[in-house]
mmCIF file of C-alpha atoms in Angstrom:
data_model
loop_
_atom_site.group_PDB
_atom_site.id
_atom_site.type_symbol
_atom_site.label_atom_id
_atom_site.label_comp_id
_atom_site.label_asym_id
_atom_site.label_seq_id
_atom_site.Cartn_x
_atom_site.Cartn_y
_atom_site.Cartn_z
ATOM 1 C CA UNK A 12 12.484 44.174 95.069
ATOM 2 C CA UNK A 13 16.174 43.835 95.065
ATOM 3 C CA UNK A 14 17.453 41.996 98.381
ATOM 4 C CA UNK A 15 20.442 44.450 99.058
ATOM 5 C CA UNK A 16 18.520 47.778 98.826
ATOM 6 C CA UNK A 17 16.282 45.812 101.154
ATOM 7 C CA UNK A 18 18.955 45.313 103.730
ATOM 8 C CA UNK A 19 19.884 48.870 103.488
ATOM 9 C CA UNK A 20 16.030 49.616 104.192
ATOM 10 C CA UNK A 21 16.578 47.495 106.936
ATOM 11 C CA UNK A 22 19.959 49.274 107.749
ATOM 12 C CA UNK A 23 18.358 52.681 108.136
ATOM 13 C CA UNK A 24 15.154 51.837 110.121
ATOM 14 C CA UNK A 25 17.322 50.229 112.574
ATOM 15 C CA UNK A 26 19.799 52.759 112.660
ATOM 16 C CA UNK A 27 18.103 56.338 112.246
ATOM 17 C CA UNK A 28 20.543 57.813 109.930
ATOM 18 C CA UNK A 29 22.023 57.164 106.501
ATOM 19 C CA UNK A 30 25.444 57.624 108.196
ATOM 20 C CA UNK A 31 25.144 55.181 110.820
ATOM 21 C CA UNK A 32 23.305 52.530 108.079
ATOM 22 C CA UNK A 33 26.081 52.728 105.758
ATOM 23 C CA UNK A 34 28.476 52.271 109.079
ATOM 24 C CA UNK A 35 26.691 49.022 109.362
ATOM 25 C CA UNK A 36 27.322 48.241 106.535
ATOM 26 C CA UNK A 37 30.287 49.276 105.594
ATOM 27 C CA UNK A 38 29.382 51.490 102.913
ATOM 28 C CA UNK A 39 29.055 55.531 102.202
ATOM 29 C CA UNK A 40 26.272 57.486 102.962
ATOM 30 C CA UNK A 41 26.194 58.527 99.701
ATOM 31 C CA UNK A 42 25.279 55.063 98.049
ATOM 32 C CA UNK A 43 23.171 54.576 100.984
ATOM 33 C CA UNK A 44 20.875 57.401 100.376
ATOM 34 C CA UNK A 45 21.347 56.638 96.316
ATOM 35 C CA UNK A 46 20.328 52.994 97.019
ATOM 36 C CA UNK A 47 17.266 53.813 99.240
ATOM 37 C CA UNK A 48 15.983 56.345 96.654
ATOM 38 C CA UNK A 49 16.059 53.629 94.088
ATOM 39 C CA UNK A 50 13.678 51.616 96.274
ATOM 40 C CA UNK A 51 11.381 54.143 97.011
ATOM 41 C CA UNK A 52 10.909 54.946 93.232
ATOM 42 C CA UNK A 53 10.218 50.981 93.510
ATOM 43 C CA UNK A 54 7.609 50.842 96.379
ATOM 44 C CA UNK A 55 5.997 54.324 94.406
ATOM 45 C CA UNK A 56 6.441 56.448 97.627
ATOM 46 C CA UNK A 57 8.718 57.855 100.307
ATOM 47 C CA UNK A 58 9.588 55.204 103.256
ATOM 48 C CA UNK A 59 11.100 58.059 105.574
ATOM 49 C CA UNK A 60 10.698 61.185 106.784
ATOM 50 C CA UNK A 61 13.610 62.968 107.340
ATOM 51 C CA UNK A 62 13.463 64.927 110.204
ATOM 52 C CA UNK A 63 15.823 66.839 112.737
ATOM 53 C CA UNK A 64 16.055 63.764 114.827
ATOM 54 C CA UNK A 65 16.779 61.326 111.924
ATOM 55 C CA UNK A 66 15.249 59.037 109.163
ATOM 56 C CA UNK A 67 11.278 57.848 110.671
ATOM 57 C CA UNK A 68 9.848 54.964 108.658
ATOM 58 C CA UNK A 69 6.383 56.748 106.730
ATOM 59 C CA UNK A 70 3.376 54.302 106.884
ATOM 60 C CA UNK A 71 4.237 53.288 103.596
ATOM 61 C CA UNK A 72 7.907 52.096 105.501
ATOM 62 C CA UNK A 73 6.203 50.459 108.291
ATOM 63 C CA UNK A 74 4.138 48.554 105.806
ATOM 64 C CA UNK A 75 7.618 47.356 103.934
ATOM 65 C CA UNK A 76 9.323 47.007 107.064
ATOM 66 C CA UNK A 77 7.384 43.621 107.918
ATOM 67 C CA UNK A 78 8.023 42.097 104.296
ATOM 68 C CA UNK A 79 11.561 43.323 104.640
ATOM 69 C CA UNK A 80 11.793 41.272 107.998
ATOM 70 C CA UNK A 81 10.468 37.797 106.418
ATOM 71 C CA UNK A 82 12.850 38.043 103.566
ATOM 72 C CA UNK A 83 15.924 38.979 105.978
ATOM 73 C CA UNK A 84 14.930 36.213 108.430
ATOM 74 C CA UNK A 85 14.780 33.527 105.427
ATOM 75 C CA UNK A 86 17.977 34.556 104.260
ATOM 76 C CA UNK A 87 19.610 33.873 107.385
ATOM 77 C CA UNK A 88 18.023 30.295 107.411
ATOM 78 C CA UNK A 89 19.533 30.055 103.776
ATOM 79 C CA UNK A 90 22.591 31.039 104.874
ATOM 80 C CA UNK A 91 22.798 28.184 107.600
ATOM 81 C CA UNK A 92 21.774 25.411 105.650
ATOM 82 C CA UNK A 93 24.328 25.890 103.110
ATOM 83 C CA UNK A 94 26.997 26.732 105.771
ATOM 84 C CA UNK A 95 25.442 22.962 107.986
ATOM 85 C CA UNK A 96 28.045 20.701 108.773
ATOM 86 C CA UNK A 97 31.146 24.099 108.146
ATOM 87 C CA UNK A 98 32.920 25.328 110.384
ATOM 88 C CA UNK A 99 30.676 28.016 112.585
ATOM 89 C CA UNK A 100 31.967 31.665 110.964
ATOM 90 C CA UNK A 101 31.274 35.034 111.040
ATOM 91 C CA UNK A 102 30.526 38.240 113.669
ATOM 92 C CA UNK A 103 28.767 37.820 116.808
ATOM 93 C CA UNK A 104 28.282 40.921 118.486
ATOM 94 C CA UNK A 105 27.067 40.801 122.262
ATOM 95 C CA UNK A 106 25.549 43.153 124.202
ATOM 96 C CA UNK A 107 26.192 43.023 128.209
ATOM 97 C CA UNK A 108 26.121 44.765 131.539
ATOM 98 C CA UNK A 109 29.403 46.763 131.921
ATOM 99 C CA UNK A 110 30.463 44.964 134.824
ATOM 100 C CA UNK A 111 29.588 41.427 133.243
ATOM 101 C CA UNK A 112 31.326 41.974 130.164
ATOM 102 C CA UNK A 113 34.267 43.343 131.937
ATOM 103 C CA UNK A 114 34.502 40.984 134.799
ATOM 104 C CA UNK A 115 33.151 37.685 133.743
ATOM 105 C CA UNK A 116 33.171 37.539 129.917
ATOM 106 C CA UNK A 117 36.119 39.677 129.053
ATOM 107 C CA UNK A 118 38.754 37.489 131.195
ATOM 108 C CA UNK A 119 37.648 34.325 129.493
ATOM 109 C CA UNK A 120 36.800 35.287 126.025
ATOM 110 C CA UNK A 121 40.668 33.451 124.384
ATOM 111 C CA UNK A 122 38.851 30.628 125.499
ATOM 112 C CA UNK A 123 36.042 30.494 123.018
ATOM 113 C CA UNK A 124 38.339 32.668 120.581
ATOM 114 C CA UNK A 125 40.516 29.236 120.977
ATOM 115 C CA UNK A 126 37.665 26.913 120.032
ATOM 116 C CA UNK A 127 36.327 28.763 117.627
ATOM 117 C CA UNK A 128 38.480 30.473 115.437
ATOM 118 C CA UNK A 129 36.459 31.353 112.323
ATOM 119 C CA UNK A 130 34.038 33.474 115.124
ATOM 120 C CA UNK A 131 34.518 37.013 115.338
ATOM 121 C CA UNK A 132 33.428 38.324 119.031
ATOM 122 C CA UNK A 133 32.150 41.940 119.489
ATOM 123 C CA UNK A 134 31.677 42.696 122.870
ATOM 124 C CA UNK A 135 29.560 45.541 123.383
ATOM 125 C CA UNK A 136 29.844 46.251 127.368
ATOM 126 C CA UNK A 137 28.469 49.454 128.696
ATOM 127 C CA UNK A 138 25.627 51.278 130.954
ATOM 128 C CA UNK A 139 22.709 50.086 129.005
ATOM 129 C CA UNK A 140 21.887 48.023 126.036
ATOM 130 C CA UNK A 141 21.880 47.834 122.346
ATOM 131 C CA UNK A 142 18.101 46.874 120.449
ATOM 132 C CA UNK A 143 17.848 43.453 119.951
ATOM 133 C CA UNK A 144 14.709 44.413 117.760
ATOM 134 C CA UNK A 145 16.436 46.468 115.433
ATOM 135 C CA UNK A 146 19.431 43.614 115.345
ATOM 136 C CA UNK A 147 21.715 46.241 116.964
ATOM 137 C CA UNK A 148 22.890 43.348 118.515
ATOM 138 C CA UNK A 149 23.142 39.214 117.880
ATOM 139 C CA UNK A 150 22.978 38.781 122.206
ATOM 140 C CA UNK A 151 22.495 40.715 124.697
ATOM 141 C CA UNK A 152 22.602 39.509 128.944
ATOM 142 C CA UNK A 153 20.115 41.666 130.336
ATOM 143 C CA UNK A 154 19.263 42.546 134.103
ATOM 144 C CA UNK A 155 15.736 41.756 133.201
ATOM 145 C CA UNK A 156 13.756 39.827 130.921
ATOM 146 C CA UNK A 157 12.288 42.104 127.979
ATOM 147 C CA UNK A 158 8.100 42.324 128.061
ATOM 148 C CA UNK A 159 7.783 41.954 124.064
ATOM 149 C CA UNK A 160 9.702 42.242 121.142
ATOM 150 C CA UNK A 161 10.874 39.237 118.493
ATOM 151 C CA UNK A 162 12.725 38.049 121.223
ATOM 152 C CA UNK A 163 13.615 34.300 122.949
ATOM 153 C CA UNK A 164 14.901 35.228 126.673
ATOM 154 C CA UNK A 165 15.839 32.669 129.297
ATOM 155 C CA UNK A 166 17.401 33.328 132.729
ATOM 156 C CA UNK A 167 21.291 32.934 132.422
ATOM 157 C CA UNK A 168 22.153 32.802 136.020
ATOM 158 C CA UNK A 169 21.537 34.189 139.380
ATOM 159 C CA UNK A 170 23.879 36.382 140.759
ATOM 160 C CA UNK A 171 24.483 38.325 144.468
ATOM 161 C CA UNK A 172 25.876 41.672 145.279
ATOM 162 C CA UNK A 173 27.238 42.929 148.449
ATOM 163 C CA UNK A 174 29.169 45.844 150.079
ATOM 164 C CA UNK A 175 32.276 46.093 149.979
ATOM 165 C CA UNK A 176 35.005 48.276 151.411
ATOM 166 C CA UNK A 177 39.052 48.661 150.910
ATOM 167 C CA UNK A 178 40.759 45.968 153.343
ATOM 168 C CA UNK A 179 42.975 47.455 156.077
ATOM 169 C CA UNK A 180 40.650 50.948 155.462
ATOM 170 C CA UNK A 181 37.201 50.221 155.985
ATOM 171 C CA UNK A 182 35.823 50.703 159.967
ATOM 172 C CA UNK A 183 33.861 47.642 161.285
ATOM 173 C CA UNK A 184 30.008 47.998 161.021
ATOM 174 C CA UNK A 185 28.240 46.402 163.123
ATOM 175 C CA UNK A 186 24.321 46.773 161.399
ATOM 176 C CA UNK A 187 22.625 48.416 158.078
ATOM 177 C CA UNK A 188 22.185 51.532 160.450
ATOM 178 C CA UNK A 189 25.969 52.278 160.526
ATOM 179 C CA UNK A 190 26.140 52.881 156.791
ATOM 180 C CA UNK A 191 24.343 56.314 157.435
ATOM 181 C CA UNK A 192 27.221 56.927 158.328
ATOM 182 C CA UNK A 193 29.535 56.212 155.560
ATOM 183 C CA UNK A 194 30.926 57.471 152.458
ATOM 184 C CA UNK A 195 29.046 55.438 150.205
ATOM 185 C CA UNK A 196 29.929 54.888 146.305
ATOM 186 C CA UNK A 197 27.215 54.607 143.884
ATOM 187 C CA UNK A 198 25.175 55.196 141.125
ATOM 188 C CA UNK A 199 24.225 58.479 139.653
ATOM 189 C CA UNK A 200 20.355 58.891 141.083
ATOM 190 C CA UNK A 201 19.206 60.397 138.171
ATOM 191 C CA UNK A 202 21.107 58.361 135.331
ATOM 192 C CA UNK A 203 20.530 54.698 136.556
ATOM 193 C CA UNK A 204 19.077 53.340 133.332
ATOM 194 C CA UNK A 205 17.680 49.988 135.080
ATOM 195 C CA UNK A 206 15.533 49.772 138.449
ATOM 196 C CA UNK A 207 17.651 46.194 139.458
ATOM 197 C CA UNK A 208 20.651 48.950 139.685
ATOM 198 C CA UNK A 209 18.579 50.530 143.104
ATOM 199 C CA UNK A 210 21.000 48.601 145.335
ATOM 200 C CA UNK A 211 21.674 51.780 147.867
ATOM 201 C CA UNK A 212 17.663 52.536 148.381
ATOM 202 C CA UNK A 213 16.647 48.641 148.426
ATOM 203 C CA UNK A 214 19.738 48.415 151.243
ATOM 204 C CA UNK A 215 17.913 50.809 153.853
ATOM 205 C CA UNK A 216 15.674 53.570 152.477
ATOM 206 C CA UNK A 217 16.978 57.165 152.439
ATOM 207 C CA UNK A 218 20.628 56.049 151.753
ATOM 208 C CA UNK A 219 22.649 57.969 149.514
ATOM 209 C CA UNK A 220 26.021 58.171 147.141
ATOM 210 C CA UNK A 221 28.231 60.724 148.160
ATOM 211 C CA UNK A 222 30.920 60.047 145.181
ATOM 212 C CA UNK A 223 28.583 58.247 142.082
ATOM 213 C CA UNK A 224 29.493 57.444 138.780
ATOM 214 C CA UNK A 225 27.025 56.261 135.942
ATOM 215 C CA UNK A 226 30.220 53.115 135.713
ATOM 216 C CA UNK A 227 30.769 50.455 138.039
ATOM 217 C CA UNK A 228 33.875 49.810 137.116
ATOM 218 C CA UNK A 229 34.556 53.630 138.140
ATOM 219 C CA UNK A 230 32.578 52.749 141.417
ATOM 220 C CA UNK A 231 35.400 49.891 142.182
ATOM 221 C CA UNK A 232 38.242 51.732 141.606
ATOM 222 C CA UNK A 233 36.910 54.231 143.604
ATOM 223 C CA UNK A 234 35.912 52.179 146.575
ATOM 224 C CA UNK A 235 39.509 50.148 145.895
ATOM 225 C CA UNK A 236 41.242 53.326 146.283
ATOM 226 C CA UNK A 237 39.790 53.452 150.261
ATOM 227 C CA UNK A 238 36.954 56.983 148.756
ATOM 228 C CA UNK A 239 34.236 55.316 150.379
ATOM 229 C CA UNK A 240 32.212 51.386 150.455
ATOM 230 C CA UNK A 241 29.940 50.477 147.867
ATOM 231 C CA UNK A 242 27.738 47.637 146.989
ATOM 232 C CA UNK A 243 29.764 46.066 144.323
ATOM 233 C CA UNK A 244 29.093 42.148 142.486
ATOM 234 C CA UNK A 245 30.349 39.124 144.082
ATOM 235 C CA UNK A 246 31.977 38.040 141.418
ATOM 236 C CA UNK A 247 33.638 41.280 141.375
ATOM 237 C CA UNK A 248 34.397 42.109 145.147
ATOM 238 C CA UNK A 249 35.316 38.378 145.851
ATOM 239 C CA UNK A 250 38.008 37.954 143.524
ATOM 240 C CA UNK A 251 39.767 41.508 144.552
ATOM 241 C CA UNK A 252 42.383 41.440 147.395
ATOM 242 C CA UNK A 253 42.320 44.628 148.287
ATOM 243 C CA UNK A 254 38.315 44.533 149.109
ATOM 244 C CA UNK A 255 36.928 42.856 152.072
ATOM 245 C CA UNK A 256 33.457 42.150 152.316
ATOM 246 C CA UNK A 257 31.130 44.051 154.872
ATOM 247 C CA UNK A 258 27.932 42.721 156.814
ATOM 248 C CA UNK A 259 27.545 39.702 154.818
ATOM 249 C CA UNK A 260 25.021 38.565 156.343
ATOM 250 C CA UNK A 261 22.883 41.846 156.188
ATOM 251 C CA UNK A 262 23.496 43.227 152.947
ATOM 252 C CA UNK A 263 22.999 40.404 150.372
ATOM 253 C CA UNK A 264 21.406 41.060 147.011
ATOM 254 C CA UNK A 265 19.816 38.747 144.444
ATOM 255 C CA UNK A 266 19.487 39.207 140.892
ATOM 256 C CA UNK A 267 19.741 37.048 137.540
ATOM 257 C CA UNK A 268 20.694 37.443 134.254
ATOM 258 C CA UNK A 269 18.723 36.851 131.446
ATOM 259 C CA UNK A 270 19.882 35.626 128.124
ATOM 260 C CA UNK A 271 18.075 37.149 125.049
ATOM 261 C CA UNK A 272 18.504 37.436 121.528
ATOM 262 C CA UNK A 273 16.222 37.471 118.522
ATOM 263 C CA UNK A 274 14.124 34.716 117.673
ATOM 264 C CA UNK A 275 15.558 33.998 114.219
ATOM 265 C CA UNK A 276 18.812 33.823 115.374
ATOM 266 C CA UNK A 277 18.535 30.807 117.658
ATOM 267 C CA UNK A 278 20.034 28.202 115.136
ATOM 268 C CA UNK A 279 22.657 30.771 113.659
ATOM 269 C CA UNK A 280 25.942 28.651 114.195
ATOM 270 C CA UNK A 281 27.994 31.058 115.283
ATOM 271 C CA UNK A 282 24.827 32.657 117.864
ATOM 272 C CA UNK A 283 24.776 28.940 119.498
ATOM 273 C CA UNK A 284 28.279 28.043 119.902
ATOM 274 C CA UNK A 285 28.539 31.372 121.610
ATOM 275 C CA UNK A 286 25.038 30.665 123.967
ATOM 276 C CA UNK A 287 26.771 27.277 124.437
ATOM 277 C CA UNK A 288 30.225 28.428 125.652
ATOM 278 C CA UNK A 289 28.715 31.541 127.696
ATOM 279 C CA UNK A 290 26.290 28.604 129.414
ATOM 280 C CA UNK A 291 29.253 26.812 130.305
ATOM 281 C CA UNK A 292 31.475 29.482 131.926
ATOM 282 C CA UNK A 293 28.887 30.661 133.787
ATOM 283 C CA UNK A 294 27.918 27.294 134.905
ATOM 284 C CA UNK A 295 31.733 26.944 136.473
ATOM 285 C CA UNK A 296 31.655 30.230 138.056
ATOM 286 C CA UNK A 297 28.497 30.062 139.648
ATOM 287 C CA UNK A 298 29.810 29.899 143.688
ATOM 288 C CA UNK A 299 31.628 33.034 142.787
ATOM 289 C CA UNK A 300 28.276 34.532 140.796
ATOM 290 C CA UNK A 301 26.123 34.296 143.600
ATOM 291 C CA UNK A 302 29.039 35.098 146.470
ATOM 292 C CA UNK A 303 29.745 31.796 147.914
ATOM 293 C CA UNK A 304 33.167 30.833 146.892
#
């Protein structure tokens, strides 16, 4: 079977739709769905069905998908022996907590842009992650460590939240109790896509947000702007001067980060030097990761 009708196979499992495959890879639709229907002819029966929801690998697809995922894993290895010893090159796109990628990442990334000049960075930083599996991503920092899946996961570094409240605005509080009796900023109950993000019910059961947002950067602004205190990252509330930390010694929150990415990608060039560089700024920022600057 030909190797680039293959990786268009691969495109459109991964992606759902012949749109979003030829997105991928930077192609039409049209020679997407013209390419795929000269590898079905191949294989001597249909891979998808096509259905309201998108393109759902047949059993004959599932079957092919395997094979398909050998042959795309040795031609990465291919591709870095003949590129040992070059300059690391390419796209690395990463997949991160919002507030990470915004906050910790984001302000640093000239830095390995600087070192690494042949590496293209795409920083994917939003509520929720892209699918490691189906290489939607090259990284991902996770708040938890994935149960199965092709995957190689570590812990990244441990990290501490707090609450936090605008300085000059916010009223002394004196215990956990008083927050009943706060505006609090938080998530939207229903739309937290991650059980670490339970910060407000893990604080003292029964509390609630009365101004949420499904973004924490929308929850700093908004407890910045003096709406209400929120429980917010250290290395977010500590490095803001117009935020104060409340009951330190009360509300303190632990969590990590975990570092994942697929298992064939682990000697990629460009996938290390990133790991390698993301290792190292976390490493210096770690008082300020875990609140204690």
């Amino acid at each position: 079977m030909n190797w680039d009708d293959l990786r268009i196979f691969l495109a459109v499992a991964r992606t759902g739709t012949l749109s979003a495959a030829g997105r991928r890879l930077g192609l039409d639709a049209t020679t997407v769905a013209r390419r795929l229907g000269r590898l079905e002819v191949e294989a001597g029966r249909s891979l998808f069905e096509v259905t309201p929801a998108g393109h759902i690998l047949t059993a004959r697809g599932q079957d092919l998908l395997g094979h398909a995922q050998t042959m795309e894993s040795a031609a990465i290895a291919c591709a870095e022996g003949a590129q040992a010893g070059l300059q690391a090159s390419g796209t690395i796109r990463v997949s991160v907590a919002e507030g990470f990628g915004t906050s910790v990442i984001a302000p640093h990334l000239h830095e390995f842009a600087d070192a690494h000049p042949g590496i293209g960075v795409e920083l994917v930083a939003s509520s929720g992650f892209l699918n490691l599996s189906r290489r939607e991503a090259d990284v991902a920092v996770m708040l938890a460590r994935p149960q199965r899946g092709p995957l190689v996961a570590r812990k990244l570094t441990d990290y501490n939240l707090g609450i936090y409240g605008r300085r000059g605005v916010a009223r002394p509080l004196s215990s956990i109790a008083d927050l009943g009796e706060e505006r609090l900023v938080g998530y939207v109950p229903d739309l937290i896509y991650a059980p670490e993000l339970h910060y407000l019910e893990e604080t003292a059961p029964g509390l609630s947000a009365t101004l949420s947002s499904t973004s924490v950067n929308a929850q700093a602004a908004m407890i910045r702007s003096g709406a209400g205190i929120g429980i917010l990252h250290c290395f977010v509330g500590d490095l803001d001067p117009l935020l104060e930390r409340l009951l330190p010694e009360e509300v303190d929150i632990a969590r990590s980060y975990w570092l994942v990415m697929h298992r064939d990608l682990r000697g990629v060039a460009r996938v290390k030097a990133f790991v390698d560089w993301l290792d190292g700024l976390v490493t210096r920022m770690r008082p300020l990761m875990v609140g204690r600057p």
